[in-house]
GROMACS .gro file of C-alpha atoms in nm:
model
  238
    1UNK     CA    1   8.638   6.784   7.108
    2UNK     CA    2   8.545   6.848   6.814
    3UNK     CA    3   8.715   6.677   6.486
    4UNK     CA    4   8.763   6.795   6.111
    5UNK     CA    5   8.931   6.544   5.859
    6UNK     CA    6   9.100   6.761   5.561
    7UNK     CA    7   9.149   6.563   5.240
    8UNK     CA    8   9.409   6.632   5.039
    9UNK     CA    9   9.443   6.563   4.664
   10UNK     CA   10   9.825   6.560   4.676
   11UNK     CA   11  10.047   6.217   4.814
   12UNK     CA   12  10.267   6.468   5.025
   13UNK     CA   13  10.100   6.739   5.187
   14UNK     CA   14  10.185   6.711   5.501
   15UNK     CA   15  10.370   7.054   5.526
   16UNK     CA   16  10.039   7.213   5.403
   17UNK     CA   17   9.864   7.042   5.675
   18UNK     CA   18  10.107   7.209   5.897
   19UNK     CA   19  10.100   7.596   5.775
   20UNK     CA   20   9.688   7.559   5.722
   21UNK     CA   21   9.698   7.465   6.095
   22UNK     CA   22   9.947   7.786   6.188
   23UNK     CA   23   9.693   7.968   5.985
   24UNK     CA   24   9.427   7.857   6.226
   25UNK     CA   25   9.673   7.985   6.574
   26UNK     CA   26   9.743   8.306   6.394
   27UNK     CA   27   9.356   8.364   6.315
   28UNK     CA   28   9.282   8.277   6.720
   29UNK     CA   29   9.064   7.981   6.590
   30UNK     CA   30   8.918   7.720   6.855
   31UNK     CA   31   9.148   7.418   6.946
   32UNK     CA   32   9.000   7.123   6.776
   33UNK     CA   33   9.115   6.786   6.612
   34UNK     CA   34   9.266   6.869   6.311
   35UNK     CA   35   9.356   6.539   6.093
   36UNK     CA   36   9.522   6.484   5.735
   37UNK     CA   37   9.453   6.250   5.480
   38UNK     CA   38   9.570   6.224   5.110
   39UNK     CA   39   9.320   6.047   4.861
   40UNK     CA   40   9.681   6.081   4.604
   41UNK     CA   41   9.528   6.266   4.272
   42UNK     CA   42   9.184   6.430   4.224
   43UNK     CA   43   9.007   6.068   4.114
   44UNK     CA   44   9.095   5.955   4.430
   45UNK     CA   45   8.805   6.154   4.595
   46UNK     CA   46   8.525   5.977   4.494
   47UNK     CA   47   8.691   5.657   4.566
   48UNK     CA   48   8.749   5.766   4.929
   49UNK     CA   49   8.485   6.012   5.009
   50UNK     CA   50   8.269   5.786   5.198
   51UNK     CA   51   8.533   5.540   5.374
   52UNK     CA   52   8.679   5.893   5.552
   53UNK     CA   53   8.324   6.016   5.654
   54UNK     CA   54   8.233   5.673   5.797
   55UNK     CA   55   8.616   5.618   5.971
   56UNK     CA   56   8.674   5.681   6.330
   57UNK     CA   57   8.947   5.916   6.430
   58UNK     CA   58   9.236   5.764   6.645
   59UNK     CA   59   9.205   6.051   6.924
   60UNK     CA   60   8.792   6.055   6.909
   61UNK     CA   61   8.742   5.745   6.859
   62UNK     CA   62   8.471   5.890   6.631
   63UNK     CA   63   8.413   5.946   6.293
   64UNK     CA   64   8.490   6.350   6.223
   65UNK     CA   65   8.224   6.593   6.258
   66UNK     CA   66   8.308   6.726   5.904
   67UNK     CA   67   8.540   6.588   5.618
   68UNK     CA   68   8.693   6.885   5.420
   69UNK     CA   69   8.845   6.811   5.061
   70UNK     CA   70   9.053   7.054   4.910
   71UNK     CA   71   9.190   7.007   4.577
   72UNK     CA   72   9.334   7.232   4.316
   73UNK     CA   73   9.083   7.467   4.036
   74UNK     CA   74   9.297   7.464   3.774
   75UNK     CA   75   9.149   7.112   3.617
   76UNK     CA   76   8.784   7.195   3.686
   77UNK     CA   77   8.651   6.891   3.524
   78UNK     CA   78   8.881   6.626   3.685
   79UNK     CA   79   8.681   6.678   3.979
   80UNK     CA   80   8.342   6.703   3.816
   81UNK     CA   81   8.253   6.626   3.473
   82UNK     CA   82   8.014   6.875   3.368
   83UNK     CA   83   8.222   7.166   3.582
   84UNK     CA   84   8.205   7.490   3.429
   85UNK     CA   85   8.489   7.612   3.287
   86UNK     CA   86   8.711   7.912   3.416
   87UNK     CA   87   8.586   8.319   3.320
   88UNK     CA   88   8.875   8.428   3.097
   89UNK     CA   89   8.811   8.835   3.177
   90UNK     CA   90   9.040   8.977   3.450
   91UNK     CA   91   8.645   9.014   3.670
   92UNK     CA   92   8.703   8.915   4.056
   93UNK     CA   93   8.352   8.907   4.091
   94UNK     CA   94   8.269   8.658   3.777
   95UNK     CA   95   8.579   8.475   3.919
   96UNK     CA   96   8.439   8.438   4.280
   97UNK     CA   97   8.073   8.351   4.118
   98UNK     CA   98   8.294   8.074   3.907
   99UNK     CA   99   8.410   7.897   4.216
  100UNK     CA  100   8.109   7.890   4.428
  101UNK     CA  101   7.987   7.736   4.053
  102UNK     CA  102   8.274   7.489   4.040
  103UNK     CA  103   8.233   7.383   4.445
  104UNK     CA  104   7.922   7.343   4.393
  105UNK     CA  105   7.922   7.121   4.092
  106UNK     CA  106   8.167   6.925   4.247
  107UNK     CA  107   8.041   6.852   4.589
  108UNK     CA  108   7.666   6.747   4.444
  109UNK     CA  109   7.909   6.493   4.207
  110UNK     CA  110   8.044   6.349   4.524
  111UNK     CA  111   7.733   6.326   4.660
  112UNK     CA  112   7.583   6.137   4.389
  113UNK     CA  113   7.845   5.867   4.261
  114UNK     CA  114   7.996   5.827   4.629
  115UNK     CA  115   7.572   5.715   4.698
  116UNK     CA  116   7.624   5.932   5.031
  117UNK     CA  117   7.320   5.924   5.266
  118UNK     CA  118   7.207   6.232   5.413
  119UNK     CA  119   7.401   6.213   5.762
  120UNK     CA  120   7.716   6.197   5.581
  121UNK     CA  121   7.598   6.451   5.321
  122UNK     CA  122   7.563   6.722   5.601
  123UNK     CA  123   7.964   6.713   5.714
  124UNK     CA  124   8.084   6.693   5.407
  125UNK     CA  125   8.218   7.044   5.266
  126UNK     CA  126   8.482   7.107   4.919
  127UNK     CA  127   8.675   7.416   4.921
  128UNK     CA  128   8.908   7.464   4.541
  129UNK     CA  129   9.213   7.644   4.549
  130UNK     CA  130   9.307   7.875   4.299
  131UNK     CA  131   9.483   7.769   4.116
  132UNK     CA  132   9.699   7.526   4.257
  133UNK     CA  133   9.958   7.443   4.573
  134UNK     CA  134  10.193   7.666   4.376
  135UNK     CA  135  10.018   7.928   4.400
  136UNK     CA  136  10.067   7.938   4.764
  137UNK     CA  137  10.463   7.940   4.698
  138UNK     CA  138  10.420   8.282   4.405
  139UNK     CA  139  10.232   8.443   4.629
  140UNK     CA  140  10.551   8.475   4.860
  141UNK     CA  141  10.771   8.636   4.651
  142UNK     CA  142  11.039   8.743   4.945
  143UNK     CA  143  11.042   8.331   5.035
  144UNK     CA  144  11.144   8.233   4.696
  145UNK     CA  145  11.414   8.526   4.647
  146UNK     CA  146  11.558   8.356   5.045
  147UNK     CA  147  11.589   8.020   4.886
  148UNK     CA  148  11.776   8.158   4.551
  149UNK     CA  149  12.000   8.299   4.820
  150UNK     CA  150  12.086   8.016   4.991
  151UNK     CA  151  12.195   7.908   4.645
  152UNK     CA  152  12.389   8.213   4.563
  153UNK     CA  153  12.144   8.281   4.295
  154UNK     CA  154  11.990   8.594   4.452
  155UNK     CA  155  12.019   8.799   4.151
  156UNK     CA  156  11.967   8.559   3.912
  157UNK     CA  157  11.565   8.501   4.032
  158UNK     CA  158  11.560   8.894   4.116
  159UNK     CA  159  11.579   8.985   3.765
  160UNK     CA  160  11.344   8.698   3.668
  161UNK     CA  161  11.118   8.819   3.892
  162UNK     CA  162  11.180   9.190   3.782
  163UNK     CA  163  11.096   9.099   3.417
  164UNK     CA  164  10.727   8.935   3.505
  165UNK     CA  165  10.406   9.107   3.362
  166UNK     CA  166  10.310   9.195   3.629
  167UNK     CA  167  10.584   9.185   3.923
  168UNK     CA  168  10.444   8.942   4.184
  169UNK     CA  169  10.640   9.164   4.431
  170UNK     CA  170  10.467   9.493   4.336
  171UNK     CA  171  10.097   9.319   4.252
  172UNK     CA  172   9.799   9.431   4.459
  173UNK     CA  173   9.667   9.116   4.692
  174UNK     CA  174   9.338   9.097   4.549
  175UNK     CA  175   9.475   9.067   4.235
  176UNK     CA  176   9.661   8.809   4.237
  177UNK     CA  177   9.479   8.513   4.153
  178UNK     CA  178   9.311   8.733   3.894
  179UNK     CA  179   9.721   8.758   3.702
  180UNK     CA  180   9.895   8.488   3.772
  181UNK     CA  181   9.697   8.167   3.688
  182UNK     CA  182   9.975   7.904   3.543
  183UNK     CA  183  10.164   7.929   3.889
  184UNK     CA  184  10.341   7.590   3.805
  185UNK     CA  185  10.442   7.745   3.489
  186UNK     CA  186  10.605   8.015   3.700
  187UNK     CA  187  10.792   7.729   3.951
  188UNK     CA  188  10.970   7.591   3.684
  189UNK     CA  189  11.147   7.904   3.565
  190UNK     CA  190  11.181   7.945   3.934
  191UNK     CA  191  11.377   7.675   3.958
  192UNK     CA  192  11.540   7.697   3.632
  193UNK     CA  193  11.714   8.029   3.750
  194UNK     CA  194  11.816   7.870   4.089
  195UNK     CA  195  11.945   7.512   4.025
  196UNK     CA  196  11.866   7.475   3.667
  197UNK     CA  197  11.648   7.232   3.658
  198UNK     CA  198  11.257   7.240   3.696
  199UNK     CA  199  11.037   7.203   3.960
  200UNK     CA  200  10.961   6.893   4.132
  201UNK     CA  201  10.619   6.857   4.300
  202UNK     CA  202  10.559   6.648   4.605
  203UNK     CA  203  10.928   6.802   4.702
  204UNK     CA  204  11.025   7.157   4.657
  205UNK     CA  205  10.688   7.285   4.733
  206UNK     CA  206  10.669   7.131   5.085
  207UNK     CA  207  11.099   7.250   5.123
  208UNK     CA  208  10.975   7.569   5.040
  209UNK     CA  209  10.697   7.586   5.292
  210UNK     CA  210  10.855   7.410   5.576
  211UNK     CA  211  11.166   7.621   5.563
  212UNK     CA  212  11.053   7.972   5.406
  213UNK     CA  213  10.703   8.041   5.406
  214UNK     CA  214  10.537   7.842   5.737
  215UNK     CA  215  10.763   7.939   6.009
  216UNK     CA  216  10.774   8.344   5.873
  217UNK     CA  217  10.414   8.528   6.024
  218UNK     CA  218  10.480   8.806   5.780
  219UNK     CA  219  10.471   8.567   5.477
  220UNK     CA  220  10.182   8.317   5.599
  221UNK     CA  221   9.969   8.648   5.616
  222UNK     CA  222  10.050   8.792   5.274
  223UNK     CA  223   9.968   8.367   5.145
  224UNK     CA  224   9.650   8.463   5.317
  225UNK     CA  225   9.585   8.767   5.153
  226UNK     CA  226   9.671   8.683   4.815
  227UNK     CA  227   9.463   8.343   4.811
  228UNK     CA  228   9.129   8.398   4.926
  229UNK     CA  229   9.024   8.059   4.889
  230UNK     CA  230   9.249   7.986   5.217
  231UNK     CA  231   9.055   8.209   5.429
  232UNK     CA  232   8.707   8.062   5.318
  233UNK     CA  233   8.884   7.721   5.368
  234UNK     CA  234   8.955   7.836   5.752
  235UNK     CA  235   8.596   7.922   5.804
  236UNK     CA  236   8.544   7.548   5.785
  237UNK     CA  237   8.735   7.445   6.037
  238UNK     CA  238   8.572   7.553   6.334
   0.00000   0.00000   0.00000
């Protein structure tokens, strides 16, 4: 069988893991060994890089046939120090072109201070997300409007929701990324109209995809749609 080891830049991501692999059943991907791993902040990468390439797999008894890391774009150069820095203009295109950029900058980094030979070299594959793991939880506007009204606070997020430049609830998919950049930003005032108080990562955001986002097909395909960097990270895990 064949085995894929995604890293993961946050401690908790294990309800990630879980909706990335949904994303996978609801795509019709191949069954294959899917494992998690958290290298606990973006330095933590280079530290582990070659230790998870090299480690057998409990059910393969192998190493994996390709080590994925996924980490956030919106600190370009705490995964690479000469990473170029984002396009400003509202240009999907120069956007795109900036990520391939910033992947690529990245991965050769790893490649280089982590002293990987050229087996190892060949499974290993980066994939950024823009712009973060809350960006995943905006882009499911319906999910977060659900969890205000489980605190009675329906109205209260509806109208903060109403009043944002754009309207994440009336924003084209593809333009998404493109508007709404500062996505934690946006989580605290979330939670600031719901339980005010701000947003705590490493807890709400895996709540929030456990109960609202992960278990609801509609929502994991408009996620999918509105971050485009999840669909290129499914192509790698095949």
């Amino acid at each position: 069988m064949r085995s894929i080891v995604i890293a993961y830049e946050d401690k908790y991501c294990e309800e990630l893991h879980r909706f990335i692999k949904r994303l996978r059943n609801d795509n019709g991907l191949p069954g294959i060994c899917l494992e998690s791993r958290s290298v606990q902040g973006t330095g933590g990468f280079i530290n582990d890089v070659a230790k998870l390439l090299r480690t057998p797999l409990k059910q393969t008894k192998l190493p994996p046939d390709r080590l994925v890391c996924l980490a956030d774009a919106d600190r370009p150069q705490n995964l690479a120090p000469d990473a170029p820095v984002a396009p400003s203009s509202d240009d999907n295109d120069a956007l795109d072109r900036w990520v391939f950029e910033l992947e690529k900058s990245w991965w050769d980094f790893l490649v280089r201070e982590a002293h990987l030979h050229a087996e190892s070299t060949a499974r290993l594959r980066v994939i950024c997300l823009r712009w973060n793991k809350e960006s995943l939880l905006v882009a499911s506007p319906d999910a977060l409007v659900d969890y205000a009204d489980k605190h009675k606070r329906r109205d209260q997020l509806q109208s903060l929701l109403d009043a944002c430049n754009p309207r994440p609830t009336m924003l084209a998919d593809a333009d998404f990324i493109l508007r709404y950049r500062k996505t934690d930003s946006c989580m605290d005032n979330v939670f600031q109209a719901i339980e005010n108080r701000n947003y705590k990562k490493g807890r709400d955001d895996e709540d929030l995809l456990r109960d609202q986002i992960s278990p609801n097909e509609a929502r994991r395909a408009q996620v999918l749609k509105r971050c485009p960097d999840l669909e290129r990270l499914l192509r790698e895990l095949i």
